[in-house]
mmCIF file of C-alpha atoms in Angstrom:
data_model
loop_
_atom_site.group_PDB
_atom_site.id
_atom_site.type_symbol
_atom_site.label_atom_id
_atom_site.label_comp_id
_atom_site.label_asym_id
_atom_site.label_seq_id
_atom_site.Cartn_x
_atom_site.Cartn_y
_atom_site.Cartn_z
ATOM 1 C CA UNK A 89 68.750 177.201 147.242
ATOM 2 C CA UNK A 90 69.821 173.646 146.526
ATOM 3 C CA UNK A 91 72.780 172.506 148.560
ATOM 4 C CA UNK A 92 74.703 169.504 147.396
ATOM 5 C CA UNK A 93 74.886 166.734 149.978
ATOM 6 C CA UNK A 94 78.304 166.088 151.542
ATOM 7 C CA UNK A 95 80.472 163.595 149.712
ATOM 8 C CA UNK A 96 80.531 160.386 151.682
ATOM 9 C CA UNK A 97 84.167 159.298 151.755
ATOM 10 C CA UNK A 98 86.053 157.437 154.437
ATOM 11 C CA UNK A 99 89.100 159.354 155.680
ATOM 12 C CA UNK A 100 91.403 157.093 153.644
ATOM 13 C CA UNK A 101 89.302 157.547 150.489
ATOM 14 C CA UNK A 102 89.472 161.338 150.827
ATOM 15 C CA UNK A 103 93.247 161.147 151.228
ATOM 16 C CA UNK A 104 93.516 158.790 148.218
ATOM 17 C CA UNK A 105 91.691 161.314 146.015
ATOM 18 C CA UNK A 106 93.957 164.144 147.215
ATOM 19 C CA UNK A 107 97.096 162.072 146.627
ATOM 20 C CA UNK A 108 95.737 161.209 143.175
ATOM 21 C CA UNK A 109 95.359 164.868 142.190
ATOM 22 C CA UNK A 110 98.911 165.483 143.447
ATOM 23 C CA UNK A 111 100.182 162.682 141.202
ATOM 24 C CA UNK A 112 98.309 164.132 138.220
ATOM 25 C CA UNK A 113 100.086 167.463 138.755
ATOM 26 C CA UNK A 114 103.467 165.832 139.195
ATOM 27 C CA UNK A 115 103.176 163.631 136.106
ATOM 28 C CA UNK A 116 101.413 165.979 133.687
ATOM 29 C CA UNK A 117 102.684 169.380 134.806
ATOM 30 C CA UNK A 118 100.988 172.328 133.092
ATOM 31 C CA UNK A 119 98.592 170.123 131.126
ATOM 32 C CA UNK A 120 96.552 169.184 134.191
ATOM 33 C CA UNK A 121 97.809 171.558 136.912
ATOM 34 C CA UNK A 122 94.784 173.888 136.859
ATOM 35 C CA UNK A 123 92.349 170.988 136.506
ATOM 36 C CA UNK A 124 93.902 169.169 139.470
ATOM 37 C CA UNK A 125 93.812 172.316 141.624
ATOM 38 C CA UNK A 126 90.221 173.024 140.582
ATOM 39 C CA UNK A 127 89.101 169.480 141.351
ATOM 40 C CA UNK A 128 90.783 169.658 144.754
ATOM 41 C CA UNK A 129 89.130 172.999 145.605
ATOM 42 C CA UNK A 130 85.677 171.633 144.690
ATOM 43 C CA UNK A 131 86.317 168.481 146.653
ATOM 44 C CA UNK A 132 87.362 170.379 149.770
ATOM 45 C CA UNK A 133 84.230 172.576 149.547
ATOM 46 C CA UNK A 134 82.010 169.494 149.617
ATOM 47 C CA UNK A 135 83.788 167.350 152.193
ATOM 48 C CA UNK A 136 82.544 167.182 155.789
ATOM 49 C CA UNK A 137 84.791 168.808 158.386
ATOM 50 C CA UNK A 138 86.525 165.649 159.583
ATOM 51 C CA UNK A 139 87.546 164.683 156.042
ATOM 52 C CA UNK A 140 88.663 168.265 155.325
ATOM 53 C CA UNK A 141 91.004 168.117 158.328
ATOM 54 C CA UNK A 142 92.371 164.747 157.168
ATOM 55 C CA UNK A 143 92.904 166.108 153.636
ATOM 56 C CA UNK A 144 94.737 169.170 155.010
ATOM 57 C CA UNK A 145 96.969 166.844 157.052
ATOM 58 C CA UNK A 146 97.674 164.690 153.967
ATOM 59 C CA UNK A 147 98.649 167.720 151.871
ATOM 60 C CA UNK A 148 101.120 168.806 154.561
ATOM 61 C CA UNK A 149 102.516 165.358 155.267
ATOM 62 C CA UNK A 150 102.361 163.064 152.209
ATOM 63 C CA UNK A 151 103.934 163.880 148.857
ATOM 64 C CA UNK A 152 105.345 162.303 145.713
ATOM 65 C CA UNK A 153 107.888 164.265 143.654
ATOM 66 C CA UNK A 154 110.563 163.722 141.041
ATOM 67 C CA UNK A 155 108.626 161.199 138.980
ATOM 68 C CA UNK A 156 109.620 162.762 135.652
ATOM 69 C CA UNK A 157 113.377 162.891 135.000
ATOM 70 C CA UNK A 158 113.112 164.598 131.641
ATOM 71 C CA UNK A 159 112.260 168.305 131.380
ATOM 72 C CA UNK A 160 108.461 168.309 131.464
ATOM 73 C CA UNK A 161 108.122 171.959 130.399
ATOM 74 C CA UNK A 162 109.980 171.162 127.166
ATOM 75 C CA UNK A 163 107.666 168.204 126.515
ATOM 76 C CA UNK A 164 104.382 169.954 127.302
ATOM 77 C CA UNK A 165 103.630 171.123 123.706
ATOM 78 C CA UNK A 166 104.237 167.619 122.315
ATOM 79 C CA UNK A 167 102.233 165.971 125.120
ATOM 80 C CA UNK A 168 99.367 168.378 124.530
ATOM 81 C CA UNK A 169 99.230 167.663 120.785
ATOM 82 C CA UNK A 170 99.575 163.910 121.302
ATOM 83 C CA UNK A 171 96.836 163.907 123.948
ATOM 84 C CA UNK A 172 94.532 165.778 121.537
ATOM 85 C CA UNK A 173 95.414 163.449 118.647
ATOM 86 C CA UNK A 174 94.634 160.378 120.783
ATOM 87 C CA UNK A 175 91.312 161.923 121.856
ATOM 88 C CA UNK A 176 90.324 162.887 118.293
ATOM 89 C CA UNK A 177 91.802 159.782 116.586
ATOM 90 C CA UNK A 178 93.980 161.971 114.367
ATOM 91 C CA UNK A 179 97.249 160.862 112.804
ATOM 92 C CA UNK A 180 100.343 162.944 113.544
ATOM 93 C CA UNK A 181 103.592 163.669 111.731
ATOM 94 C CA UNK A 182 106.653 164.007 113.924
ATOM 95 C CA UNK A 183 110.410 164.348 113.828
ATOM 96 C CA UNK A 184 111.839 161.525 115.923
ATOM 97 C CA UNK A 185 115.409 161.097 117.156
ATOM 98 C CA UNK A 186 116.375 157.487 117.794
ATOM 99 C CA UNK A 187 119.432 156.634 119.871
ATOM 100 C CA UNK A 188 121.090 154.877 116.892
ATOM 101 C CA UNK A 189 120.870 157.599 114.210
ATOM 102 C CA UNK A 190 122.512 161.064 114.489
ATOM 103 C CA UNK A 191 119.666 163.037 112.830
ATOM 104 C CA UNK A 192 115.918 163.018 113.526
ATOM 105 C CA UNK A 193 113.717 161.314 110.921
ATOM 106 C CA UNK A 194 110.149 162.102 109.922
ATOM 107 C CA UNK A 195 107.560 159.577 111.090
ATOM 108 C CA UNK A 196 103.809 159.258 110.654
ATOM 109 C CA UNK A 197 101.963 157.848 113.661
ATOM 110 C CA UNK A 198 98.419 156.895 114.661
ATOM 111 C CA UNK A 199 98.750 157.569 118.413
ATOM 112 C CA UNK A 200 96.860 155.156 120.696
ATOM 113 C CA UNK A 201 98.070 155.990 124.214
ATOM 114 C CA UNK A 202 100.413 158.048 126.388
ATOM 115 C CA UNK A 203 102.279 156.115 129.073
ATOM 116 C CA UNK A 204 104.545 157.276 131.881
ATOM 117 C CA UNK A 205 107.094 154.748 133.104
ATOM 118 C CA UNK A 206 110.654 154.692 134.452
ATOM 119 C CA UNK A 207 110.575 158.487 134.696
ATOM 120 C CA UNK A 208 109.869 159.050 130.993
ATOM 121 C CA UNK A 209 106.809 159.776 128.846
ATOM 122 C CA UNK A 210 106.117 157.434 125.907
ATOM 123 C CA UNK A 211 103.563 157.523 123.095
ATOM 124 C CA UNK A 212 102.361 154.186 121.739
ATOM 125 C CA UNK A 213 100.764 153.919 118.324
ATOM 126 C CA UNK A 214 100.764 152.512 114.823
ATOM 127 C CA UNK A 215 103.993 153.597 113.114
ATOM 128 C CA UNK A 216 103.388 154.375 109.427
ATOM 129 C CA UNK A 217 106.981 153.462 108.486
ATOM 130 C CA UNK A 218 106.847 149.923 109.905
ATOM 131 C CA UNK A 219 103.055 149.457 109.833
ATOM 132 C CA UNK A 220 103.053 148.037 113.351
ATOM 133 C CA UNK A 221 102.439 149.269 116.885
ATOM 134 C CA UNK A 222 105.602 150.823 118.339
ATOM 135 C CA UNK A 223 106.667 152.868 121.365
ATOM 136 C CA UNK A 224 108.339 156.305 121.102
ATOM 137 C CA UNK A 225 109.919 158.438 123.839
ATOM 138 C CA UNK A 226 108.207 161.843 123.898
ATOM 139 C CA UNK A 227 111.396 163.743 124.829
ATOM 140 C CA UNK A 228 112.958 162.503 121.558
ATOM 141 C CA UNK A 229 110.154 164.055 119.486
ATOM 142 C CA UNK A 230 111.208 167.504 118.261
ATOM 143 C CA UNK A 231 108.125 168.462 116.230
ATOM 144 C CA UNK A 232 104.543 167.202 116.167
ATOM 145 C CA UNK A 233 101.841 168.276 113.740
ATOM 146 C CA UNK A 234 98.284 166.960 113.709
ATOM 147 C CA UNK A 235 97.064 165.850 110.308
ATOM 148 C CA UNK A 236 93.471 165.969 109.072
ATOM 149 C CA UNK A 237 93.586 162.201 108.621
ATOM 150 C CA UNK A 238 91.224 160.400 111.013
ATOM 151 C CA UNK A 239 92.439 156.893 111.777
ATOM 152 C CA UNK A 240 90.560 153.807 112.936
ATOM 153 C CA UNK A 241 92.158 152.331 116.015
ATOM 154 C CA UNK A 242 92.995 148.644 115.691
ATOM 155 C CA UNK A 243 90.201 146.722 117.444
ATOM 156 C CA UNK A 244 92.681 144.156 118.703
ATOM 157 C CA UNK A 245 94.800 146.716 120.588
ATOM 158 C CA UNK A 246 94.743 146.314 124.381
ATOM 159 C CA UNK A 247 97.052 148.771 126.156
ATOM 160 C CA UNK A 248 97.719 146.646 129.261
ATOM 161 C CA UNK A 249 98.352 143.512 127.181
ATOM 162 C CA UNK A 250 100.708 145.474 124.902
ATOM 163 C CA UNK A 251 102.686 146.863 127.856
ATOM 164 C CA UNK A 252 103.002 143.408 129.436
ATOM 165 C CA UNK A 253 104.113 141.863 126.139
ATOM 166 C CA UNK A 254 106.606 144.671 125.524
ATOM 167 C CA UNK A 255 108.163 144.187 128.961
ATOM 168 C CA UNK A 256 108.493 140.429 128.411
ATOM 169 C CA UNK A 257 109.904 140.716 124.883
ATOM 170 C CA UNK A 258 112.602 143.249 125.790
ATOM 171 C CA UNK A 259 116.105 141.782 125.754
ATOM 172 C CA UNK A 260 117.238 141.291 129.326
ATOM 173 C CA UNK A 261 120.755 140.810 130.606
ATOM 174 C CA UNK A 262 121.079 139.144 133.996
ATOM 175 C CA UNK A 263 124.023 140.676 135.850
ATOM 176 C CA UNK A 264 125.519 139.157 138.985
ATOM 177 C CA UNK A 265 127.442 141.390 141.393
ATOM 178 C CA UNK A 266 129.317 140.791 144.619
ATOM 179 C CA UNK A 267 129.170 143.397 147.398
ATOM 180 C CA UNK A 268 132.165 143.044 149.710
ATOM 181 C CA UNK A 269 131.724 142.575 153.463
ATOM 182 C CA UNK A 270 132.212 146.253 154.320
ATOM 183 C CA UNK A 271 129.529 147.285 151.813
ATOM 184 C CA UNK A 272 127.025 144.479 152.336
ATOM 185 C CA UNK A 273 124.625 146.856 154.110
ATOM 186 C CA UNK A 274 124.138 148.792 150.843
ATOM 187 C CA UNK A 275 122.128 145.849 149.485
ATOM 188 C CA UNK A 276 119.482 145.986 152.203
ATOM 189 C CA UNK A 277 119.083 149.715 151.580
ATOM 190 C CA UNK A 278 118.132 149.046 147.952
ATOM 191 C CA UNK A 279 116.319 145.721 148.236
ATOM 192 C CA UNK A 280 113.643 146.363 145.597
ATOM 193 C CA UNK A 281 116.227 146.794 142.825
ATOM 194 C CA UNK A 282 117.666 143.282 143.031
ATOM 195 C CA UNK A 283 116.116 140.194 141.539
ATOM 196 C CA UNK A 284 117.954 137.869 143.930
ATOM 197 C CA UNK A 285 119.936 138.574 147.102
ATOM 198 C CA UNK A 286 122.240 135.809 148.377
ATOM 199 C CA UNK A 287 124.260 136.399 151.572
ATOM 200 C CA UNK A 288 127.552 134.470 151.467
ATOM 201 C CA UNK A 289 129.299 132.607 154.302
ATOM 202 C CA UNK A 290 132.138 135.162 154.391
ATOM 203 C CA UNK A 291 129.714 138.070 154.990
ATOM 204 C CA UNK A 292 129.716 139.350 151.415
ATOM 205 C CA UNK A 293 126.446 139.470 149.426
ATOM 206 C CA UNK A 294 125.817 138.406 145.841
ATOM 207 C CA UNK A 295 122.937 139.982 143.935
ATOM 208 C CA UNK A 296 121.432 139.684 140.462
ATOM 209 C CA UNK A 297 119.504 142.301 138.522
ATOM 210 C CA UNK A 298 117.992 142.592 135.048
ATOM 211 C CA UNK A 299 119.149 145.199 132.570
ATOM 212 C CA UNK A 300 118.014 145.970 128.997
ATOM 213 C CA UNK A 301 121.604 146.644 127.793
ATOM 214 C CA UNK A 302 125.219 146.082 128.848
ATOM 215 C CA UNK A 303 125.729 149.869 128.996
ATOM 216 C CA UNK A 304 122.844 150.260 131.439
ATOM 217 C CA UNK A 305 124.237 147.444 133.594
ATOM 218 C CA UNK A 306 127.749 148.968 133.542
ATOM 219 C CA UNK A 307 126.353 152.348 134.647
ATOM 220 C CA UNK A 308 124.613 150.647 137.566
ATOM 221 C CA UNK A 309 127.801 148.827 138.569
ATOM 222 C CA UNK A 310 129.906 152.020 138.488
ATOM 223 C CA UNK A 311 127.336 153.771 140.671
ATOM 224 C CA UNK A 312 128.553 151.547 143.531
ATOM 225 C CA UNK A 313 132.231 152.141 142.831
ATOM 226 C CA UNK A 314 134.681 149.910 144.698
ATOM 227 C CA UNK A 315 131.899 148.342 146.792
ATOM 228 C CA UNK A 316 131.091 145.834 144.042
ATOM 229 C CA UNK A 317 132.663 143.407 141.621
ATOM 230 C CA UNK A 318 130.914 142.030 138.520
ATOM 231 C CA UNK A 319 130.872 138.236 138.601
ATOM 232 C CA UNK A 320 128.969 137.728 135.332
ATOM 233 C CA UNK A 321 128.387 138.012 132.428
ATOM 234 C CA UNK A 322 132.006 138.213 131.229
ATOM 235 C CA UNK A 323 131.104 140.919 128.671
ATOM 236 C CA UNK A 324 129.942 143.157 131.524
ATOM 237 C CA UNK A 325 133.164 142.550 133.477
ATOM 238 C CA UNK A 326 135.142 143.569 130.393
ATOM 239 C CA UNK A 327 133.046 146.681 129.776
ATOM 240 C CA UNK A 328 133.341 147.917 133.377
ATOM 241 C CA UNK A 329 137.116 147.249 133.410
ATOM 242 C CA UNK A 330 137.537 149.103 130.106
ATOM 243 C CA UNK A 331 135.494 152.091 131.264
ATOM 244 C CA UNK A 332 137.578 152.280 134.439
ATOM 245 C CA UNK A 333 140.877 152.078 132.536
ATOM 246 C CA UNK A 334 139.868 154.883 130.173
ATOM 247 C CA UNK A 335 138.644 156.975 133.104
ATOM 248 C CA UNK A 336 141.922 156.493 135.009
ATOM 249 C CA UNK A 337 143.882 157.544 131.902
ATOM 250 C CA UNK A 338 141.838 160.728 131.634
ATOM 251 C CA UNK A 339 142.624 161.677 135.224
ATOM 252 C CA UNK A 340 146.317 160.733 134.929
ATOM 253 C CA UNK A 341 146.728 162.873 131.781
ATOM 254 C CA UNK A 342 145.596 165.939 133.698
ATOM 255 C CA UNK A 343 148.085 165.545 136.538
#
């Protein structure tokens, strides 16, 4: 009988494919779990012995987890319908809960792409309400139904260009913090988060970081507790001080 030739991968290439299937499982959950496992089983059947050993080592020793913060099981039905709608170029109707309005509103959408970033799933598509391409968080969608309407995807839409433009056009607040001398080592342990790191003559460290909102920036500041002080902007100083005052009152009332 015909025997397929061995797949010619370098050791690193074989590991890259295995790590890729692991990422697919982690990001997509049930939607691609069986497919990822099946692909891996076929791959391991075809690999030469040396690569098989390397792949087995990689599966024991290299892993990525916790990429999705939101409950993926809850989102699976919506992701599945959106994936199908994107594949079949079908419009969808959905109930969408924005952060500004207390009740979900009905939206029509021509879905173009699903994107995972910052631990959340997003669907990007032409919003029928605003007649422009918009981004929606999948965990805020409570119902999705596929319509019979076949849409024509805008020829000018480029996913990578859209994502780059969206990142650049988002409002950004530049926050400056000061880590005191005793806590200066915290900065080096989280280097990738800061836009700038400036050690000071007295041993303290000043850092800047970008935030989409004041609330987000305040949450980051409070994560470090007494180790940091907000230097600017003044509105962030005020917000952090106010949050702390209210918090102290809550604890004092209970004593």
